[in-house]
PDB file of C-alpha atoms in Angstrom:
ATOM      1  CA  VAL A  21       6.161   5.452 -22.964  1.00 83.00           C
ATOM      2  CA  ALA A  22       7.525   3.518 -25.954  1.00 86.00           C
ATOM      3  CA  ARG A  23       9.176   1.002 -23.619  1.00 85.00           C
ATOM      4  CA  VAL A  24       5.919   0.511 -21.707  1.00 84.00           C
ATOM      5  CA  LYS A  25       4.006  -0.004 -24.950  1.00 86.00           C
ATOM      6  CA  LYS A  26       6.533  -2.548 -26.229  1.00 85.00           C
ATOM      7  CA  MET A  27       6.524  -4.460 -22.936  1.00 84.00           C
ATOM      8  CA  HIS A  28       2.726  -4.757 -22.975  1.00 83.00           C
ATOM      9  CA  GLU A  29       2.509  -5.819 -26.595  1.00 82.00           C
ATOM     10  CA  GLU A  30       5.658  -7.922 -27.074  1.00 83.00           C
ATOM     11  CA  GLY A  31       6.945  -8.685 -23.586  1.00 81.00           C
ATOM     12  CA  GLY A  32      10.520  -8.711 -22.300  1.00 80.00           C
ATOM     13  CA  SER A  33      12.588  -9.396 -19.164  1.00 80.00           C
ATOM     14  CA  GLY A  34      11.225 -12.956 -19.151  1.00 79.00           C
ATOM     15  CA  SER A  35       7.615 -11.935 -19.887  1.00 84.00           C
ATOM     16  CA  ILE A  36       5.664 -12.691 -23.071  1.00 79.00           C
ATOM     17  CA  GLY A  37       3.585  -9.533 -22.567  1.00 82.00           C
ATOM     18  CA  TYR A  38      -0.184  -9.275 -22.649  1.00 81.00           C
ATOM     19  CA  GLY A  39      -0.564  -9.710 -26.385  1.00 82.00           C
ATOM     20  CA  TYR A  40      -2.857  -6.750 -26.990  1.00 85.00           C
ATOM     21  CA  LYS A  41      -2.466  -3.329 -28.586  1.00 90.00           C
ATOM     22  CA  TRP A  42      -1.553  -0.822 -25.870  1.00 87.00           C
ATOM     23  CA  LYS A  43      -3.251   2.558 -26.284  1.00 89.00           C
ATOM     24  CA  ARG A  44      -1.979   5.821 -24.794  1.00 87.00           C
ATOM     25  CA  SER A  45      -5.536   7.214 -24.781  1.00 89.00           C
ATOM     26  CA  GLU A  46      -6.679   4.325 -22.588  1.00 86.00           C
ATOM     27  CA  ALA A  47      -3.738   4.760 -20.210  1.00 85.00           C
ATOM     28  CA  ASP A  48      -4.455   8.504 -19.922  1.00 86.00           C
ATOM     29  CA  ALA A  49      -8.139   8.001 -19.063  1.00 87.00           C
ATOM     30  CA  ASN A  50      -9.226   9.313 -15.660  1.00 87.00           C
ATOM     31  CA  LEU A  51     -10.733   6.938 -13.131  1.00 85.00           C
ATOM     32  CA  LEU A  52     -11.093   6.552  -9.376  1.00 86.00           C
ATOM     33  CA  ARG A  53      -7.989   4.585  -8.400  1.00 84.00           C
ATOM     34  CA  THR A  54      -8.459   1.287  -6.571  1.00 85.00           C
ATOM     35  CA  HIS A  55      -4.921   1.272  -5.159  1.00 84.00           C
ATOM     36  CA  THR A  56      -1.875   3.547  -4.991  1.00 84.00           C
ATOM     37  CA  THR A  57       0.597   1.462  -7.017  1.00 85.00           C
ATOM     38  CA  ALA A  58       0.549   4.171  -9.702  1.00 84.00           C
ATOM     39  CA  VAL A  59       2.124   6.571  -7.189  1.00 86.00           C
ATOM     40  CA  SER A  60       4.909   4.086  -6.436  1.00 88.00           C
ATOM     41  CA  ALA A  61       5.508   3.576 -10.160  1.00 87.00           C
ATOM     42  CA  GLN A  62       5.910   7.324 -10.701  1.00 87.00           C
ATOM     43  CA  MET A  63       8.391   7.611  -7.827  1.00 90.00           C
ATOM     44  CA  LEU A  64      10.406   4.587  -8.962  1.00 90.00           C
ATOM     45  CA  TYR A  65      10.672   6.109 -12.433  1.00 89.00           C
ATOM     46  CA  ARG A  66      12.174   9.247 -10.878  1.00 91.00           C
ATOM     47  CA  VAL A  67      14.643   7.086  -8.948  1.00 90.00           C
ATOM     48  CA  ALA A  68      15.645   5.344 -12.182  1.00 89.00           C
ATOM     49  CA  GLN A  69      16.496   8.682 -13.825  1.00 88.00           C
ATOM     50  CA  GLN A  70      19.326   9.354 -11.355  1.00 87.00           C
ATOM     51  CA  LYS A  71      22.905   8.981 -12.608  1.00 86.00           C
ATOM     52  CA  SER A  72      23.550   6.002 -10.344  1.00 88.00           C
ATOM     53  CA  PHE A  73      21.070   3.875  -8.411  1.00 89.00           C
ATOM     54  CA  LYS A  74      20.997   4.209  -4.639  1.00 91.00           C
ATOM     55  CA  PRO A  75      18.798   1.996  -2.390  1.00 92.00           C
ATOM     56  CA  ILE A  76      15.696   3.870  -1.316  1.00 91.00           C
ATOM     57  CA  LYS A  77      12.511   3.554   0.755  1.00 93.00           C
ATOM     58  CA  LEU A  78       9.328   5.332  -0.342  1.00 91.00           C
ATOM     59  CA  PHE A  79       6.006   5.719   1.468  1.00 91.00           C
ATOM     60  CA  SER A  80       2.631   7.332   0.822  1.00 89.00           C
ATOM     61  CA  ILE A  81      -0.857   7.546   2.318  1.00 89.00           C
ATOM     62  CA  ASP A  82      -3.643   8.211  -0.188  1.00 87.00           C
ATOM     63  CA  ARG A  83      -7.379   7.813  -0.735  1.00 87.00           C
ATOM     64  CA  VAL A  84      -8.571   4.848  -2.819  1.00 87.00           C
ATOM     65  CA  PHE A  85     -11.977   3.763  -4.093  1.00 88.00           C
ATOM     66  CA  ARG A  86     -13.658   0.371  -4.483  1.00 86.00           C
ATOM     67  CA  ASN A  87     -16.944  -0.988  -5.784  1.00 84.00           C
ATOM     68  CA  GLU A  88     -17.843  -2.530  -2.422  1.00 82.00           C
ATOM     69  CA  THR A  89     -21.008  -3.235  -0.478  1.00 78.00           C
ATOM     70  CA  MET A  90     -20.445  -1.431   2.811  1.00 77.00           C
ATOM     71  CA  ASP A  91     -20.510  -3.486   5.997  1.00 77.00           C
ATOM     72  CA  ALA A  92     -18.526  -3.782   9.247  1.00 78.00           C
ATOM     73  CA  THR A  93     -15.204  -4.220   7.407  1.00 82.00           C
ATOM     74  CA  HIS A  94     -15.812  -2.719   3.946  1.00 81.00           C
ATOM     75  CA  LEU A  95     -15.998   0.858   2.671  1.00 77.00           C
ATOM     76  CA  ALA A  96     -16.450   2.244  -0.828  1.00 79.00           C
ATOM     77  CA  GLU A  97     -13.524   4.594  -0.146  1.00 84.00           C
ATOM     78  CA  PHE A  98     -10.711   4.353   2.374  1.00 82.00           C
ATOM     79  CA  HIS A  99      -7.013   5.104   2.828  1.00 86.00           C
ATOM     80  CA  GLN A 100      -4.082   2.990   1.694  1.00 90.00           C
ATOM     81  CA  VAL A 101      -0.606   3.060   3.222  1.00 91.00           C
ATOM     82  CA  GLU A 102       1.824   2.290   0.413  1.00 92.00           C
ATOM     83  CA  GLY A 103       5.459   1.358   0.911  1.00 93.00           C
ATOM     84  CA  VAL A 104       8.279   0.248  -1.398  1.00 93.00           C
ATOM     85  CA  VAL A 105      11.897  -0.639  -0.756  1.00 94.00           C
ATOM     86  CA  ALA A 106      14.292  -0.761  -3.709  1.00 94.00           C
ATOM     87  CA  ASP A 107      17.660  -2.433  -3.194  1.00 94.00           C
ATOM     88  CA  TYR A 108      19.866  -5.280  -4.394  1.00 93.00           C
ATOM     89  CA  ASN A 109      19.175  -8.929  -3.488  1.00 90.00           C
ATOM     90  CA  LEU A 110      15.845  -8.369  -1.726  1.00 93.00           C
ATOM     91  CA  SER A 111      13.697 -11.461  -1.205  1.00 92.00           C
ATOM     92  CA  LEU A 112      10.260 -12.583  -0.080  1.00 94.00           C
ATOM     93  CA  GLY A 113      11.746 -13.104   3.380  1.00 94.00           C
ATOM     94  CA  ASP A 114      12.675  -9.411   3.522  1.00 94.00           C
ATOM     95  CA  LEU A 115       9.115  -8.456   2.591  1.00 95.00           C
ATOM     96  CA  ILE A 116       7.556 -10.704   5.246  1.00 95.00           C
ATOM     97  CA  GLY A 117      10.045  -9.438   7.825  1.00 94.00           C
ATOM     98  CA  VAL A 118       9.312  -5.757   7.145  1.00 93.00           C
ATOM     99  CA  ILE A 119       5.539  -6.246   7.300  1.00 94.00           C
ATOM    100  CA  THR A 120       5.745  -8.387  10.444  1.00 95.00           C
ATOM    101  CA  GLU A 121       7.890  -5.802  12.239  1.00 94.00           C
ATOM    102  CA  PHE A 122       5.656  -2.959  11.062  1.00 91.00           C
ATOM    103  CA  PHE A 123       2.570  -4.488  12.646  1.00 92.00           C
ATOM    104  CA  LYS A 124       4.461  -5.765  15.694  1.00 93.00           C
ATOM    105  CA  ARG A 125       5.298  -2.192  16.630  1.00 90.00           C
ATOM    106  CA  MET A 126       1.578  -1.416  16.605  1.00 87.00           C
ATOM    107  CA  GLY A 127       0.805  -4.365  18.845  1.00 89.00           C
ATOM    108  CA  ILE A 128      -0.619  -6.535  16.042  1.00 92.00           C
ATOM    109  CA  THR A 129       1.137  -9.899  16.133  1.00 93.00           C
ATOM    110  CA  GLN A 130      -1.459 -12.369  14.823  1.00 95.00           C
ATOM    111  CA  LEU A 131      -0.737 -12.294  11.104  1.00 95.00           C
ATOM    112  CA  ARG A 132      -1.174 -14.661   8.184  1.00 95.00           C
ATOM    113  CA  PHE A 133       0.201 -14.428   4.653  1.00 96.00           C
ATOM    114  CA  LYS A 134      -1.734 -15.968   1.758  1.00 95.00           C
ATOM    115  CA  PRO A 135      -0.428 -16.426  -1.818  1.00 95.00           C
ATOM    116  CA  ALA A 136      -2.251 -14.149  -4.245  1.00 94.00           C
ATOM    117  CA  TYR A 137      -2.158 -12.881  -7.828  1.00 93.00           C
ATOM    118  CA  ASN A 138      -1.314  -9.316  -8.798  1.00 89.00           C
ATOM    119  CA  PRO A 139      -0.507  -8.374 -12.412  1.00 86.00           C
ATOM    120  CA  TYR A 140       2.455  -6.239 -11.300  1.00 87.00           C
ATOM    121  CA  THR A 141       4.061  -8.386  -8.550  1.00 92.00           C
ATOM    122  CA  GLU A 142       5.325 -11.976  -8.364  1.00 91.00           C
ATOM    123  CA  PRO A 143       5.298 -13.534  -5.857  1.00 93.00           C
ATOM    124  CA  SER A 144       2.323 -11.769  -4.258  1.00 95.00           C
ATOM    125  CA  MET A 145       0.755 -12.133  -0.820  1.00 95.00           C
ATOM    126  CA  GLU A 146      -2.425 -11.007   0.888  1.00 96.00           C
ATOM    127  CA  ILE A 147      -1.954 -10.022   4.541  1.00 96.00           C
ATOM    128  CA  PHE A 148      -4.504 -11.025   7.161  1.00 96.00           C
ATOM    129  CA  GLY A 149      -4.764  -9.907  10.774  1.00 94.00           C
ATOM    130  CA  TYR A 150      -6.921 -11.520  13.455  1.00 94.00           C
ATOM    131  CA  HIS A 151      -9.678  -9.259  14.811  1.00 93.00           C
ATOM    132  CA  PRO A 152     -10.565 -10.477  18.342  1.00 90.00           C
ATOM    133  CA  GLN A 153     -13.854  -8.541  18.514  1.00 90.00           C
ATOM    134  CA  LEU A 154     -15.109  -9.872  15.182  1.00 89.00           C
ATOM    135  CA  LYS A 155     -13.494 -13.256  15.915  1.00 90.00           C
ATOM    136  CA  LYS A 156     -12.196 -13.670  12.373  1.00 92.00           C
ATOM    137  CA  TRP A 157      -9.171 -13.132  10.142  1.00 95.00           C
ATOM    138  CA  THR A 158      -9.511  -9.878   8.206  1.00 92.00           C
ATOM    139  CA  GLU A 159      -7.537  -8.897   5.130  1.00 93.00           C
ATOM    140  CA  ILE A 160      -5.492  -5.817   6.004  1.00 93.00           C
ATOM    141  CA  GLY A 161      -3.233  -5.501   2.971  1.00 92.00           C
ATOM    142  CA  ASN A 162      -1.585  -6.830  -0.147  1.00 94.00           C
ATOM    143  CA  SER A 163       2.075  -7.126  -1.041  1.00 94.00           C
ATOM    144  CA  GLY A 164       4.661  -8.577  -3.382  1.00 94.00           C
ATOM    145  CA  ILE A 165       7.884  -8.151  -5.330  1.00 94.00           C
ATOM    146  CA  PHE A 166       7.568  -6.008  -8.434  1.00 92.00           C
ATOM    147  CA  ARG A 167       7.900  -8.042 -11.609  1.00 90.00           C
ATOM    148  CA  PRO A 168      11.029  -7.430 -13.762  1.00 89.00           C
ATOM    149  CA  GLU A 169       8.897  -6.424 -16.751  1.00 88.00           C
ATOM    150  CA  MET A 170       7.363  -3.613 -14.665  1.00 87.00           C
ATOM    151  CA  LEU A 171      10.735  -2.247 -13.564  1.00 88.00           C
ATOM    152  CA  ALA A 172      12.602  -2.598 -16.863  1.00 87.00           C
ATOM    153  CA  PRO A 173      10.711   0.143 -18.791  1.00 87.00           C
ATOM    154  CA  MET A 174      11.500   2.558 -15.950  1.00 86.00           C
ATOM    155  CA  GLY A 175      15.222   2.092 -16.536  1.00 87.00           C
ATOM    156  CA  LEU A 176      16.128   0.491 -13.206  1.00 89.00           C
ATOM    157  CA  PRO A 177      19.172  -1.847 -13.235  1.00 88.00           C
ATOM    158  CA  PRO A 178      18.195  -5.518 -13.813  1.00 88.00           C
ATOM    159  CA  SER A 179      19.778  -6.536 -10.487  1.00 90.00           C
ATOM    160  CA  VAL A 180      17.548  -4.209  -8.444  1.00 92.00           C
ATOM    161  CA  ARG A 181      14.614  -5.769  -6.585  1.00 93.00           C
ATOM    162  CA  VAL A 182      11.626  -3.837  -5.248  1.00 94.00           C
ATOM    163  CA  ILE A 183       9.446  -5.155  -2.427  1.00 94.00           C
ATOM    164  CA  ALA A 184       6.133  -3.372  -1.977  1.00 94.00           C
ATOM    165  CA  TRP A 185       2.966  -3.397   0.086  1.00 94.00           C
ATOM    166  CA  GLY A 186      -0.367  -1.583   0.251  1.00 92.00           C
ATOM    167  CA  ILE A 187      -2.043  -1.665   3.651  1.00 91.00           C
ATOM    168  CA  SER A 188      -5.456  -0.404   4.665  1.00 89.00           C
ATOM    169  CA  LEU A 189      -5.271   2.367   7.253  1.00 88.00           C
ATOM    170  CA  GLU A 190      -8.706   1.687   8.715  1.00 87.00           C
ATOM    171  CA  ARG A 191      -8.683  -2.099   9.250  1.00 89.00           C
ATOM    172  CA  PRO A 192      -5.447  -2.289  11.292  1.00 90.00           C
ATOM    173  CA  THR A 193      -6.807   0.662  13.296  1.00 89.00           C
ATOM    174  CA  MET A 194      -9.898  -1.437  14.035  1.00 87.00           C
ATOM    175  CA  ILE A 195      -7.715  -4.257  15.377  1.00 89.00           C
ATOM    176  CA  ARG A 196      -5.393  -1.944  17.319  1.00 89.00           C
ATOM    177  CA  TYR A 197      -8.193  -0.064  19.089  1.00 85.00           C
ATOM    178  CA  LYS A 198     -10.733  -2.934  19.282  1.00 88.00           C
ATOM    179  CA  ILE A 199     -13.278  -1.299  16.990  1.00 85.00           C
ATOM    180  CA  ASP A 200     -15.883  -3.657  15.545  1.00 86.00           C
ATOM    181  CA  ASN A 201     -17.313  -1.441  12.766  1.00 82.00           C
ATOM    182  CA  ILE A 202     -15.162   0.353  10.206  1.00 79.00           C
ATOM    183  CA  ARG A 203     -17.902   2.907   9.550  1.00 79.00           C
ATOM    184  CA  THR A 204     -17.290   4.490  12.952  1.00 79.00           C
ATOM    185  CA  LEU A 205     -13.799   5.454  11.745  1.00 78.00           C
ATOM    186  CA  PHE A 206     -14.484   6.849   8.289  1.00 78.00           C
ATOM    187  CA  GLY A 207     -17.568   7.628   6.245  1.00 73.00           C
ATOM    188  CA  HIS A 208     -20.981   9.197   6.567  1.00 71.00           C
ATOM    189  CA  LYS A 209     -21.621   7.798  10.062  1.00 72.00           C
ATOM    190  CA  VAL A 210     -18.645   9.563  11.636  1.00 75.00           C
ATOM    191  CA  LYS A 211     -19.701  12.558  13.684  1.00 76.00           C
ATOM    192  CA  VAL A 212     -18.171  15.856  12.595  1.00 77.00           C
ATOM    193  CA  THR A 213     -17.753  16.912  16.234  1.00 81.00           C
ATOM    194  CA  LYS A 214     -15.647  13.802  16.879  1.00 72.00           C
ATOM    195  CA  THR A 215     -13.401  14.572  13.907  1.00 72.00           C
ATOM    196  CA  ARG A 216     -12.889  18.166  15.024  1.00 77.00           C
ATOM    197  CA  ALA A 217     -12.119  17.112  18.615  1.00 77.00           C
ATOM    198  CA  SER A 218      -9.609  14.399  17.695  1.00 74.00           C
ATOM    199  CA  PRO A 219      -5.975  15.406  18.389  1.00 73.00           C
ATOM    200  CA  LEU A 220      -3.442  15.450  15.577  1.00 71.00           C
ATOM    201  CA  CYS A 221       0.011  14.319  16.622  1.00 63.00           C
ATOM    202  CA  ARG A 222       2.894  15.993  14.795  1.00 63.00           C
ATOM    203  CA  PHE A 223       6.550  15.078  15.244  1.00 58.00           C
ATOM    204  CA  ASP A 224       9.158  17.623  14.188  1.00 62.00           C
ATOM    205  CA  SER A 225      12.474  19.048  15.360  1.00 56.00           C
ATOM    206  CA  THR A 226      10.827  21.309  17.943  1.00 55.00           C
ATOM    207  CA  ALA A 227       9.093  18.330  19.543  1.00 47.00           C
ATOM    208  CA  ALA A 228      12.102  15.999  19.495  1.00 49.00           C
ATOM    209  CA  ASN A 229      12.990  16.503  23.155  1.00 52.00           C
ATOM    210  CA  THR A 230       9.470  16.684  24.572  1.00 46.00           C
ATOM    211  CA  THR A 231       7.605  13.961  26.412  1.00 44.00           C
ATOM    212  CA  PRO A 232       5.175  11.781  24.383  1.00 39.00           C
ATOM    213  CA  TYR A 233       2.233  13.736  22.963  1.00 34.00           C
ATOM    214  CA  GLU A 234       3.547  17.013  24.401  1.00 36.00           C
ATOM    215  CA  GLY A 235       4.267  18.184  20.874  1.00 35.00           C
ATOM    216  CA  ALA A 236       0.803  17.257  19.624  1.00 36.00           C
ATOM    217  CA  THR A 237      -1.385  19.861  18.017  1.00 34.00           C
ATOM    218  CA  ARG A 238      -5.070  19.931  17.118  1.00 32.00           C
TER     219      ARG A 238
END
């Protein structure tokens, strides 16, 4: 905590800091999270406490909340797929390659990357996918390389780089299954009977040698 406070107030690792008095009470305040970066930060801190650093990949899917006006592509709450890769000598090219391959395997190949600002990553990129039904480019995620001054207080080695991304679960699903309104996937307009009837696919050791979807359960 002391290292985080010092980094905010005085800077370090090439940063001049934010120049304000960091307060533990403010950091401990409860609020509806707008993204899941806090989860990644907690996990990276645990990685940094190991005796020796080993490259690692971490993933999570969690609920997030936004002050949004709901329409065909916006919800006040949705799910974010978070991913981080920590290793030596990672670059922006690695980040673009991982994201491109991730969506390619889902059949989404029309992607664009736009420079963006995030307080915890540099460089940062917004990810856009083309929605053929809506006939427009839709933002489906955000990404970047964690800034050194974010990683240093955790205790990670200075030579370690962390690429990270947060991707909406619902918007890529819209593109993949040609859905033109996000509210049919999640929210108050979704029918309970549809949710109960939807199959849940589970992959485990008992289903490893079965045919596709044979191991699915409801």
